[in-house]
Coordinates of C-alpha atoms and ligand atoms in Angstrom, one line a residue:
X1 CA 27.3 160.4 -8.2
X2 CA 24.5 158.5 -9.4
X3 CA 20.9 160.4 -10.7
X4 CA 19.5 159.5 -7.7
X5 CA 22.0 160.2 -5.2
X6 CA 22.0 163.9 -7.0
X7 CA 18.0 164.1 -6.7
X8 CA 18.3 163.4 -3.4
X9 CA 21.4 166.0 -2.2
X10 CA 18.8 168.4 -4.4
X11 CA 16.1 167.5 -1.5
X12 CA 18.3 168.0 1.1
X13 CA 19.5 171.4 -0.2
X14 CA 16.3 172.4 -0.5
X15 CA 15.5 171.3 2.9
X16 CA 18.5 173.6 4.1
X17 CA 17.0 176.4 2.1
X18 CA 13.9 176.1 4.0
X19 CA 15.4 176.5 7.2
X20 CA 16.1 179.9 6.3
X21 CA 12.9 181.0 5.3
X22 CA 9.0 181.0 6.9
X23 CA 6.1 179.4 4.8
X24 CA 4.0 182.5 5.1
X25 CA 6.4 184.8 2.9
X26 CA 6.5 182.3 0.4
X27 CA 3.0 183.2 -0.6
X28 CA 4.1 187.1 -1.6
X29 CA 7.3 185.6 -3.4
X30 CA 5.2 183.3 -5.8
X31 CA 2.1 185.0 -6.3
X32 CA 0.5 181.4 -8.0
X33 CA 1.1 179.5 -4.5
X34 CA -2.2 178.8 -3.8
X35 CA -3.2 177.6 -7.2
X36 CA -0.1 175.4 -7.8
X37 CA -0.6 174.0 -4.5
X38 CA -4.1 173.2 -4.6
X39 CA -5.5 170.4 -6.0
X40 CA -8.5 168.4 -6.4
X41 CA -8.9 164.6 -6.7
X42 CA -11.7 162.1 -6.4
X43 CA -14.0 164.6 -4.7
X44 CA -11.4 165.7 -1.9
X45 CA -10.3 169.1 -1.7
X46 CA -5.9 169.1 -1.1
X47 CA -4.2 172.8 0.0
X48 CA -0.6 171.4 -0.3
X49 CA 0.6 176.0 0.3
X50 CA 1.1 175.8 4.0
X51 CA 4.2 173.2 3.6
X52 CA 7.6 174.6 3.9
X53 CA 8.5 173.9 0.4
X54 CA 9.0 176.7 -2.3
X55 CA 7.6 175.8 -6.2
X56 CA 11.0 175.2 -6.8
X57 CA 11.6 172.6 -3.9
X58 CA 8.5 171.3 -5.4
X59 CA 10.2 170.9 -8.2
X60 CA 13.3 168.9 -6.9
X61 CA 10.8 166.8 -5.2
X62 CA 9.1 165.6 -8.0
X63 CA 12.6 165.5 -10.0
X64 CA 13.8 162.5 -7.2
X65 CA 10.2 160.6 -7.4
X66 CA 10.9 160.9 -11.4
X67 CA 14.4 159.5 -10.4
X68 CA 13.3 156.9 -8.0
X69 CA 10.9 155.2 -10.6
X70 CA 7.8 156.3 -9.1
X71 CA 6.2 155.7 -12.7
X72 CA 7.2 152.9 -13.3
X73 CA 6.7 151.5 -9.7
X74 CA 3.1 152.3 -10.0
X75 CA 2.9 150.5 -13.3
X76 CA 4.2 147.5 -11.8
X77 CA 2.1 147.4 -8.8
X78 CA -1.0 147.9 -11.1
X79 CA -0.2 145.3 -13.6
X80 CA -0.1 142.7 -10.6
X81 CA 3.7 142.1 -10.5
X82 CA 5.9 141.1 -7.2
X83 CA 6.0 144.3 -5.5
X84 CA 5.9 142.3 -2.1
X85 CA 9.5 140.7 -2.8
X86 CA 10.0 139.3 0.5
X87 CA 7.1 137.0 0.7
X88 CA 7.0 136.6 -3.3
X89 CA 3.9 138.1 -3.6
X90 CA 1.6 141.0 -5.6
X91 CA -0.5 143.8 -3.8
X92 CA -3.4 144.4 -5.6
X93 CA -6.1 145.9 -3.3
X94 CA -6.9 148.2 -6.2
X95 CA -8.4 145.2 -7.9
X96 CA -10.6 144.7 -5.0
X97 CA -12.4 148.2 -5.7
X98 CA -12.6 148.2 -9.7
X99 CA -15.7 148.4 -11.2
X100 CA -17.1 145.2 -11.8
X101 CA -15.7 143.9 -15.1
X102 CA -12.4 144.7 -14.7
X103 CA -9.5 142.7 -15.7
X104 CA -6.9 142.8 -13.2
X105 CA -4.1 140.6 -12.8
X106 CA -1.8 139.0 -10.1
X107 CA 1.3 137.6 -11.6
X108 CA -0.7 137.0 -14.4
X109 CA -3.5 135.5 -13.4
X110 CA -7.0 136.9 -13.7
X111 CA -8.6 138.0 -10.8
X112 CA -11.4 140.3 -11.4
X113 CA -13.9 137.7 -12.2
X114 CA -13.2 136.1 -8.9
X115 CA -13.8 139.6 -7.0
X116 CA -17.0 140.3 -8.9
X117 CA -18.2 136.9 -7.5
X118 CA -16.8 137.8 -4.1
X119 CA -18.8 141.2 -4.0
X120 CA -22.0 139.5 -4.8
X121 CA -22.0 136.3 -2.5
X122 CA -20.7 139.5 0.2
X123 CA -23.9 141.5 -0.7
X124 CA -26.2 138.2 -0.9
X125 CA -25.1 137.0 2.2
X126 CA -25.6 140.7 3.7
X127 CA -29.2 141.5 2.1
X128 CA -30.3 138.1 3.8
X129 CA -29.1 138.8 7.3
X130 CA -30.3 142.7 6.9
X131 CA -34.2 141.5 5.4
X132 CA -34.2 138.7 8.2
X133 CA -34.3 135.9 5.3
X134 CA -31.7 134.5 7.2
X135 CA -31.8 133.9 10.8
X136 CA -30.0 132.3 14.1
X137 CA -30.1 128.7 15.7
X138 CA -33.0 129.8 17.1
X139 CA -34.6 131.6 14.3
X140 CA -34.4 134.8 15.5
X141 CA -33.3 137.8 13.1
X142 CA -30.0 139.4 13.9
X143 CA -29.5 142.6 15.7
X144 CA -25.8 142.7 16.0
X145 CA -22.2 141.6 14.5
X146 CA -19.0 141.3 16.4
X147 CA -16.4 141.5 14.4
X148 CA -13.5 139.6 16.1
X149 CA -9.9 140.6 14.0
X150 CA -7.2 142.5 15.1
X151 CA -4.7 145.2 13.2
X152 CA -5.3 144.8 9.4
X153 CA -8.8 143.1 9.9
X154 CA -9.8 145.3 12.7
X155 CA -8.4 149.1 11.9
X156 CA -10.1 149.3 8.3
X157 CA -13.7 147.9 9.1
X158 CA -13.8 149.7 12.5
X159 CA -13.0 152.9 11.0
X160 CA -15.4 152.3 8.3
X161 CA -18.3 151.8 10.6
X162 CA -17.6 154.2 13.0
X163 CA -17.4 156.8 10.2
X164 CA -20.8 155.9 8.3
X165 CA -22.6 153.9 10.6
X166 CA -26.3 155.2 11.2
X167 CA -27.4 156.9 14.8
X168 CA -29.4 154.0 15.0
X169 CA -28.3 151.2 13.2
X170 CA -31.1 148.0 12.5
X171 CA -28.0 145.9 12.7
X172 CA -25.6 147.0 15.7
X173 CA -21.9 146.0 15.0
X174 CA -19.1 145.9 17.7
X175 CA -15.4 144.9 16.8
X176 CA -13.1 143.1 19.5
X177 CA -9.3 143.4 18.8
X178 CA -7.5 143.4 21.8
X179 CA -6.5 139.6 23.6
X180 CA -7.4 141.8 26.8
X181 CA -10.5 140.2 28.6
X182 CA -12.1 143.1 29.1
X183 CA -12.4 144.0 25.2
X184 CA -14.8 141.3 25.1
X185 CA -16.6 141.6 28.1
X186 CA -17.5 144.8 26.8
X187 CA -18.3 143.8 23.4
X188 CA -20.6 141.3 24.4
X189 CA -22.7 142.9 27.4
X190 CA -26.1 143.7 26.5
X191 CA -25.8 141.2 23.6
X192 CA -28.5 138.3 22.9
X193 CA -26.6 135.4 21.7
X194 CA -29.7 134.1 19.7
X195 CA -29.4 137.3 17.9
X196 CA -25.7 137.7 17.1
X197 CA -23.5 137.0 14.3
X198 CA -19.5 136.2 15.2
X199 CA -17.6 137.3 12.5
X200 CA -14.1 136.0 12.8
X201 CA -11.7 137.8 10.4
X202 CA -8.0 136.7 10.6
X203 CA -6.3 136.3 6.8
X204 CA -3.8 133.4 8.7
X205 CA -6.4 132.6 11.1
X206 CA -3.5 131.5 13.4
X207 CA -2.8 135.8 14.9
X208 CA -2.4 134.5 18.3
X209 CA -5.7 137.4 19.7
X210 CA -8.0 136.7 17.3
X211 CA -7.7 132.8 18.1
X212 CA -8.0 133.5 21.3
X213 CA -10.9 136.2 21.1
X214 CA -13.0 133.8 18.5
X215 CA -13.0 131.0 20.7
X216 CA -14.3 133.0 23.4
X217 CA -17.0 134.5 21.0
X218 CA -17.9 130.7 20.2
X219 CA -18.0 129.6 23.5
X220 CA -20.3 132.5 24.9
X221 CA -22.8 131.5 21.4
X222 CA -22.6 128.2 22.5
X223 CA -23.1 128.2 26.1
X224 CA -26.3 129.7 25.5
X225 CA -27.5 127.7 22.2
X226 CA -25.7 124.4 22.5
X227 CA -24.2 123.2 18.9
X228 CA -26.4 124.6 16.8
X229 CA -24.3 128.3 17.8
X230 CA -21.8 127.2 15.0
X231 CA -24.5 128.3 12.4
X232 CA -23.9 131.7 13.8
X233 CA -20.4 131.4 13.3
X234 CA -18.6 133.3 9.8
X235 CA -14.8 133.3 9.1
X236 CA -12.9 135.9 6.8
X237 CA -9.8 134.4 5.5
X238 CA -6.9 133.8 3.3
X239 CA -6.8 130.1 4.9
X240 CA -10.0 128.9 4.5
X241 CA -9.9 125.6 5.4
X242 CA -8.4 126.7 8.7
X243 CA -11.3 128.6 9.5
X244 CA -13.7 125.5 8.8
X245 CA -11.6 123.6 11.1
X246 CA -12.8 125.8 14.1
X247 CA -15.9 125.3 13.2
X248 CA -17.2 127.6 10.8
X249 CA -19.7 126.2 8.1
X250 CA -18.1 125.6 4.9
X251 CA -20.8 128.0 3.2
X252 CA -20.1 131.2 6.0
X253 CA -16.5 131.3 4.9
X254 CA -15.1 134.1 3.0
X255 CA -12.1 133.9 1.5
X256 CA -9.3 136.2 -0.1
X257 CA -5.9 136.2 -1.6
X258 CA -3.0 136.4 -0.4
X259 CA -2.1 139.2 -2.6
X260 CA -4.7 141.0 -0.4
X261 CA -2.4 143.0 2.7
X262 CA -3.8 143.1 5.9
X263 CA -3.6 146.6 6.1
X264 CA -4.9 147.0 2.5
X265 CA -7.7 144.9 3.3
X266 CA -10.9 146.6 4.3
X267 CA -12.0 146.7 0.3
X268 CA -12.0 142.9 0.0
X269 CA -14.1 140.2 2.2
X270 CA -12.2 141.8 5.4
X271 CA -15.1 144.2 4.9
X272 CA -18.2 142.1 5.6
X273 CA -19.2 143.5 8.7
X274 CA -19.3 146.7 6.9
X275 CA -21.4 144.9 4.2
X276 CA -23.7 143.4 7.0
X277 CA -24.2 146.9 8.9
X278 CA -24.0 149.4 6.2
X279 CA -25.8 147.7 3.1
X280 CA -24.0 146.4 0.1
X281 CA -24.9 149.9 -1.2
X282 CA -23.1 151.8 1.0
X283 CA -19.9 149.6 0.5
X284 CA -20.1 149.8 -3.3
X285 CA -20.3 153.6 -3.0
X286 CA -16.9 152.9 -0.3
X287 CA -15.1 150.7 -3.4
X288 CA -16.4 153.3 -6.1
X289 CA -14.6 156.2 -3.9
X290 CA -11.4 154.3 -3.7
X291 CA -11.7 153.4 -7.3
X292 CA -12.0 157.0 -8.3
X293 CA -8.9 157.9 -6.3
X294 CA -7.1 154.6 -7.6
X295 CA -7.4 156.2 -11.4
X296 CA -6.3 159.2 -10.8
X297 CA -3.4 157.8 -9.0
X298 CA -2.8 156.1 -12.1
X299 CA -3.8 158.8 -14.7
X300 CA -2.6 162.0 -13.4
X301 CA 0.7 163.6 -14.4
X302 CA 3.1 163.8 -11.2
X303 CA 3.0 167.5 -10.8
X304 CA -0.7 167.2 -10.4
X305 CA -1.2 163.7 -8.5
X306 CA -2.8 163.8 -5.0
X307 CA -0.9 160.6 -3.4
X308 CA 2.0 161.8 -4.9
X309 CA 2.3 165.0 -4.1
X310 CA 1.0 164.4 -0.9
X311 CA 3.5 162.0 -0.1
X312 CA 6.2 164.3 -1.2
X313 CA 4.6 166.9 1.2
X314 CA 6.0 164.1 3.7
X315 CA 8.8 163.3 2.7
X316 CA 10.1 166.8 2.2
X317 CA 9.3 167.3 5.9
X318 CA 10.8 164.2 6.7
X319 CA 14.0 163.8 4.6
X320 CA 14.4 167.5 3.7
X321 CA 14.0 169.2 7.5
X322 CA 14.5 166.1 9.5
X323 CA 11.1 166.0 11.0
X324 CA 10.5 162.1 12.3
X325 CA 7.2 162.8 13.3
X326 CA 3.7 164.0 11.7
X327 CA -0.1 164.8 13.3
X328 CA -3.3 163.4 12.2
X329 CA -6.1 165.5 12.7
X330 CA -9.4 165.2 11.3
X331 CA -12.4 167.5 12.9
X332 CA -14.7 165.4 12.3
X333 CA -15.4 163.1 15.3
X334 CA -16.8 160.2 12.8
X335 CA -13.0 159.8 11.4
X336 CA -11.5 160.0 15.1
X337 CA -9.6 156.7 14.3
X338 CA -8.1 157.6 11.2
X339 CA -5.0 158.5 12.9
X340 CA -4.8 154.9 14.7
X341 CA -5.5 153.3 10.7
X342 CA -2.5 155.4 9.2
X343 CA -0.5 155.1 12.2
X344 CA -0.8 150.7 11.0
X345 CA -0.8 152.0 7.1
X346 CA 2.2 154.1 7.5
X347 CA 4.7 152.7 10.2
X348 CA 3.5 149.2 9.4
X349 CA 4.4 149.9 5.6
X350 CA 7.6 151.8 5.7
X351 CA 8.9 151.5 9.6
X352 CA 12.0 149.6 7.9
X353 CA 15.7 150.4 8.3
X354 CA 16.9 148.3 5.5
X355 CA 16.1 148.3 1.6
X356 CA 14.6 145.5 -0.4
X357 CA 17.8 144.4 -1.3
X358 CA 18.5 144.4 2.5
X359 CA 21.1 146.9 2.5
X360 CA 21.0 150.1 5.2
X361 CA 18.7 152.6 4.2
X362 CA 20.3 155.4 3.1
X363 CA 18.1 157.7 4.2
X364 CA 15.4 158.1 7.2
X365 CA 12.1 157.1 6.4
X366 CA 8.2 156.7 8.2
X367 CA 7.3 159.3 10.3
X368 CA 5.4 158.3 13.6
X369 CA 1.9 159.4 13.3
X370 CA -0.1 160.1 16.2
X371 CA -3.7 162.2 16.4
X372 CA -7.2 162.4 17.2
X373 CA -10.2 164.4 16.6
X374 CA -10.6 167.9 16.6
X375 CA -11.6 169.9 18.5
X376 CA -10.7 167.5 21.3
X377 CA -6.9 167.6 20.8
X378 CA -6.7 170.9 21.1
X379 CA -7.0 170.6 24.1
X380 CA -4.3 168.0 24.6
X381 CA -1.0 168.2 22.2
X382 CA -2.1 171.3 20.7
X383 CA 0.1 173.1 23.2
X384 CA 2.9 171.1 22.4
X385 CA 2.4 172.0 18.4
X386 CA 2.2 175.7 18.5
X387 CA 5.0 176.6 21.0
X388 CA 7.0 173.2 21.8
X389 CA 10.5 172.9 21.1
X390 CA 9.7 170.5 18.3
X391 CA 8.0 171.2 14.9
X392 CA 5.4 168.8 13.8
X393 CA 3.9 169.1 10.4
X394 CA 0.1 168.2 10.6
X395 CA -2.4 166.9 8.1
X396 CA -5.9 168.7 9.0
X397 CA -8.6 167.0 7.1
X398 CA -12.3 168.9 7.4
X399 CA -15.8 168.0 6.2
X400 CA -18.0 170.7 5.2
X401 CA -21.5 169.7 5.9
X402 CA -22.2 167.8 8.8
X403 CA -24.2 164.1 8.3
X404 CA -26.4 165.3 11.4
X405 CA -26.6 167.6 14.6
X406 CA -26.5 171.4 14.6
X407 CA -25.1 173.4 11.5
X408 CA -24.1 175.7 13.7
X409 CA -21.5 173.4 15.7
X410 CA -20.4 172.5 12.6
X411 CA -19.6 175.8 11.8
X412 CA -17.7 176.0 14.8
X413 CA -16.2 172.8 14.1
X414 CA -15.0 174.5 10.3
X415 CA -14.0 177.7 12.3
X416 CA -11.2 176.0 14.3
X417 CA -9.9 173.8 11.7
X418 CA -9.2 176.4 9.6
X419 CA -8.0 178.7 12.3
X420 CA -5.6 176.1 13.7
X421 CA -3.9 175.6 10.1
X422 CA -3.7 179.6 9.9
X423 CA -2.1 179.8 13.6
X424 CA 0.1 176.9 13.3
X425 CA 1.8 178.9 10.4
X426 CA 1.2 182.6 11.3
X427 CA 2.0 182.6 14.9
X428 CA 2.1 185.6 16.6
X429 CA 5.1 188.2 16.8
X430 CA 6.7 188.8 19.9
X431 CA 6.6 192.1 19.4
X432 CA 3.1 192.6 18.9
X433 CA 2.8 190.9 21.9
X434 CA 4.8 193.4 23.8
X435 CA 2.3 196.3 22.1
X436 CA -0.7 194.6 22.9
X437 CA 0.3 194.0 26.9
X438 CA 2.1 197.8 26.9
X439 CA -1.4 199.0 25.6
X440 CA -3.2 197.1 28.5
X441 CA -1.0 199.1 31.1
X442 CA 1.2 196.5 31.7
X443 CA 4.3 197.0 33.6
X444 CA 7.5 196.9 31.5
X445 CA 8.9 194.2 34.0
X446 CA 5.9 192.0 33.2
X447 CA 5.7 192.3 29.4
X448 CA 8.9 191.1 29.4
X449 CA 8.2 187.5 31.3
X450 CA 5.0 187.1 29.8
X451 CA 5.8 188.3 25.7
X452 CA 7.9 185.0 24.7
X453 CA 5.5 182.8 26.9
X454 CA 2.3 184.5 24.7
X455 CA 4.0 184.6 21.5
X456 CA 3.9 181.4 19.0
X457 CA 7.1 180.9 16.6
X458 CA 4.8 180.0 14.0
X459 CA 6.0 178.3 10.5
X460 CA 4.5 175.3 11.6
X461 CA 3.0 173.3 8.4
X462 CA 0.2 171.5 7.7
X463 CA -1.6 169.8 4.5
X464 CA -5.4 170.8 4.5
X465 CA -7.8 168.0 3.1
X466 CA -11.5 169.5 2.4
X467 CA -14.4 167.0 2.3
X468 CA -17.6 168.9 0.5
X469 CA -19.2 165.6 2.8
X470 CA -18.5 162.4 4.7
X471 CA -20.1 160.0 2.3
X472 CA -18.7 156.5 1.5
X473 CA -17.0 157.8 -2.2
X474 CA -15.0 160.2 -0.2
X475 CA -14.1 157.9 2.6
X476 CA -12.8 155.6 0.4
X477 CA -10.8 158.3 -1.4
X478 CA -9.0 159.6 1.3
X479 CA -7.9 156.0 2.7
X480 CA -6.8 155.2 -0.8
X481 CA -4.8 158.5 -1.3
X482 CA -3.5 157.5 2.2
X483 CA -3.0 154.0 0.3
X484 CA -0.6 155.4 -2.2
X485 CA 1.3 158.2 -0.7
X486 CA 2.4 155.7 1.8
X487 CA 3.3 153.6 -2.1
X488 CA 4.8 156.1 -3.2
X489 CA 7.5 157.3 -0.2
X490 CA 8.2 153.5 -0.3
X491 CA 9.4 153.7 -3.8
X492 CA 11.6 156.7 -2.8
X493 CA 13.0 155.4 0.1
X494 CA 13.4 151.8 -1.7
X495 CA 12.1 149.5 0.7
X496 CA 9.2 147.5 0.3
X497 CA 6.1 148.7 2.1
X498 CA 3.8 145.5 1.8
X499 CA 6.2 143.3 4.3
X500 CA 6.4 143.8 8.4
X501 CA 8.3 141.3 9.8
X502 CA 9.1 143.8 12.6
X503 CA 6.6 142.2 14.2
X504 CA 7.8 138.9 14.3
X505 CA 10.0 139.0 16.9
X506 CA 7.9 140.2 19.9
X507 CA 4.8 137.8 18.9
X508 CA 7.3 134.8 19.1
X509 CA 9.2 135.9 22.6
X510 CA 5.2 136.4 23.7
X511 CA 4.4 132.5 23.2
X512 CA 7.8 131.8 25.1
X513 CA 6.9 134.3 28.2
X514 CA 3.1 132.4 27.9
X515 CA 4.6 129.4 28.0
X516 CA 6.4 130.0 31.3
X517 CA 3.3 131.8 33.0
X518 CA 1.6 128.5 32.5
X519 CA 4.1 126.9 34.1
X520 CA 6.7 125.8 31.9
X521 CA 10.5 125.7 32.2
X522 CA 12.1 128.6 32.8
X523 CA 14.0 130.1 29.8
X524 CA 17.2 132.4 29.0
X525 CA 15.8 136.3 29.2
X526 CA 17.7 139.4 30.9
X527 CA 17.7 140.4 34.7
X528 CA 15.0 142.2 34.4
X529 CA 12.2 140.4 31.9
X530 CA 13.2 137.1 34.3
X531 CA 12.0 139.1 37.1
X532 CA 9.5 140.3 36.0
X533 CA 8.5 136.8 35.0
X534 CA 8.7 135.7 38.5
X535 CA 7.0 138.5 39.8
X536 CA 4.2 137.1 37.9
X537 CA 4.4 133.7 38.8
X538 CA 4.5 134.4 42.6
Ligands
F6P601 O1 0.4 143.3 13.2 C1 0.9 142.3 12.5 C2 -0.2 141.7 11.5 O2 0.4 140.6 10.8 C3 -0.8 142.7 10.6 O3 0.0 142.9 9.4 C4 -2.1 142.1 10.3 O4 -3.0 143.1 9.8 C5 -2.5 141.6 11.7 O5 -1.3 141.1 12.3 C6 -3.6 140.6 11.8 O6 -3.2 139.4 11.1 P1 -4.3 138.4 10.7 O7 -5.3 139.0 9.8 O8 -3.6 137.3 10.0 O9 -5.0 137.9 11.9

């Protein structure tokens, strides 16, 4: 058996163990628990003590990340090399965030020089739009973005802005991502062309949505301001010249590399929006955040690394008790779509069945992610997580001080995230049941319908994630620990977390099906897409 097939039948023993076992015991069995399990990194606050696994399972689950070459993966991916093998390329969005005067490489070539220069023409460009230096056709100032992208250039940026955006910004921005008419109906009504910047961010410029979404965009500035609407027109993307060719002047065309992943892409020009609404201020503070967490990525010893341990948390959930999926849930309604990011970070990156060599994975890997704000989904899935049939681990991330509002919600806001971790593990004993509802007078018959309906099993975990505030350094710390946990389960699972060509297949079969709803020929599909089809065309 080979070192790593041993690390991981160590895992899976350990995940056995845990079966037989509840979290909350494990606290009196290892009196340093807490402190092991705690951790603090870049400004965010980790309780790792509510997972299901003991210091020694800890232990075995750093000993297959040692084995897996987690190390010497990161080195690798830091230095610039092909950690993308499929397409050939680097990922190097950690070069995007370094301070300026860094001296990052992609397969050898410098690139830090080029991202300084990026970052400035970004917060030029920005400054101008924001002091009304530069203006529309019409020379009007501009009061609003739409940001037209969808996945990778939509997730990041809308997250971003949702999460630090003022109450009342001087520069409004909207995002459109959805090919759906209605998305841009919406984004557009109560918009003055004259004063609205189309920012088209596609890194092929070819995604078949955002083509069709950024022609609409130019066609609604154009129908109200003629030709001259072009000069309101600015492109984001890895094909550059593309971009020009719809239209966009040579000089409002951003570029970036293709080293850059879509989903790893909010930290480069993918970002300008943010730039444009924010400040280049507030976007700096975003890269210095993700920079903080990048180095102590790199820096910290395993047994004390956030991402990794974090992603071990995971993983030992995942591969060690067979648990495929995993709960996002922030109370804090300004990260309400971190959930929908991950959900693209996480089953985007490692939703593969086969390894980088292409051969079977050997053993299951992403979870499905799924969440929303609390307090809100309490009152929807909660349900499900405290007494379903299924356990579903749960990350909980909190912000202590609110950015605005009442201190006091806030406090009730801290209550019930805390609360929530405690119940999801603690439960509540049958048997106290049964005492409390004897106590109450309840008839014996009764108690014993209603105890196992009131009781919760309990030994549910979750990760805690403490925020002292949601500022722009600690938003761009928890998406980059996000960043390289999702790195780092790749590694262990072998498969290469920078590729998706899971979604090839479905965007091709789409441009057939569009084809026949316009009126083409007829093609090969089963019984029940071709009817479906024909429904449509009738
Ligand atoms: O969802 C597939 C995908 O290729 C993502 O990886 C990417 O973020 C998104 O489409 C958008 O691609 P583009 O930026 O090229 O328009």
């Amino acid at each position: 058996m080979s070192a790593l097939d041993a690390a991981w039948s160590r895992l899976e023993a350990a995940g056995s163990a845990a079966r037989a076992r509840r979290i909350a015991d494990l606290f009196a069995a290892e009196p340093d628990r807490l402190a092991r399990l705690s951790l603090t990194a870049a400004g965010l606050d980790i309780d790792l003590s509510k997972q299901p696994w003991s210091l020694d399972d800890l232990a075995a689950c750093l000993d297959l990340a040692r084995t897996a070459g987690v190390e010497a993966a990161r080195g690798r991916q830091f230095a610039g090399e092909v950690v993308n093998a499929s397409e050939g390329r680097a990922a190097l969005h950690m070069a995007l965030r370094a301070p300026s005067g860094s001296a990052f490489m992609a397969q050898g070539e410098p690139v830090s020089a080029e991202i300084d220069a990026m970052r400035q023409r970004m917060a030029a460009f920005a400054l101008a739009i924001r002091s009304g230096a530069r203006k529309g056709a019409t020379g009007q100032p501009f009061r609003a973005v739409v940001h037209v992208g969808i996945g990778g250039s939509d997730f990041g940026p809308r997250l971003v802005w949702d999460a630090l955006k003022p109450l009342d910004p001087a520069i409004e921005v909207r995002f459109v991502a959805n090919v759906d008419p209605a998305d841009m109906a919406q984004a557009l009504t109560g918009l003055d062309p004259a004063a609205t910047l189309v920012v088209v961010v596609s890194k092929t410029f070819t995604t078949q949505e955002t083509m069709t979404n950024a022609a609409a965009a130019r066609d609604w500035l154009r129908s109200a301001l003629g030709p001259a609407a072009d000069a309101q027109l600015v492109a984001v993307s890895a094909a550059p010249e593309v971009a020009q060719a719809f239209g966009v002047p040579a000089d409002q065309v951003f570029g970036f590399r293709d080293w850059v992943g879509g989903r790893y892409s909010v930290w480069s020009s993918v970002g300008l929006s943010c730039v444009i609404g924010l400040g280049p201020e507030v976007f700096e503070r975003l890269l210095a955040g993700a920079a903080a967490m990048d180095d102590h990525f790199q820096t910290a010893p395993l047994a004390a690394n956030a991402p990794v341990l974090l992603g071990l948390a995971h993983l030992f959930n995942r591969n060690g008790l067979g648990r495929p999926v995993r709960a996002v849930v922030p109370y804090a309604q300004r990260l309400h779509l971190l959930a929908t990011f991950l959900q693209q970070l996480e089953m985007e990156s490692n939703g593969k069945r086969v390894d980088a060599q292409g051969r079977p994975v050997a053993h299951a890997t992403a979870q499905a992610v799924f969440g929303d704000a609390g307090t809100n989904v309490q009152h929807a899935f909660f349900q499900l997580m405290h007494q379903g049939t299924e356990v579903i681990p749960t990350d909980i991330i909190a912000v202590r001080e609110a950015a605005e509002g009442d201190p006091y919600a806030q406090t009730i806001l801290l209550a019930n995230a805390i609360a929530q971790a405690e119940a999801l593990m603690v439960g509540r004993a049958e048997a106290e049941v049964r005492a409390e509802l004897a106590a109450r007078g309840t008839p014996a018959a009764e108690i014993g319908t209603l105890a196992p309906q009131r009781s919760f099993p309990g030994d549910r975990p979750s990760a805690f994630i403490l925020l002292d505030r949601l500022d722009p350094e600690r938003l761009g710390a928890l998406l980059a620990l996000y960043e390289h946990k999702t790195f780092v389960e790749g590694i262990i699972w072998g498969i290469n977390s920078f590729d998706q060509w899971g979604v090839e297949l479905g965007k091709s079969l789409a441009s057939r099906v569009l084809d026949e709803l316009r009126g083409g020929a007829a093609g090969t599909h089963d019984p029940s897409t071709a009817a479906l089809i024909a429904r449509l065309k009738s």
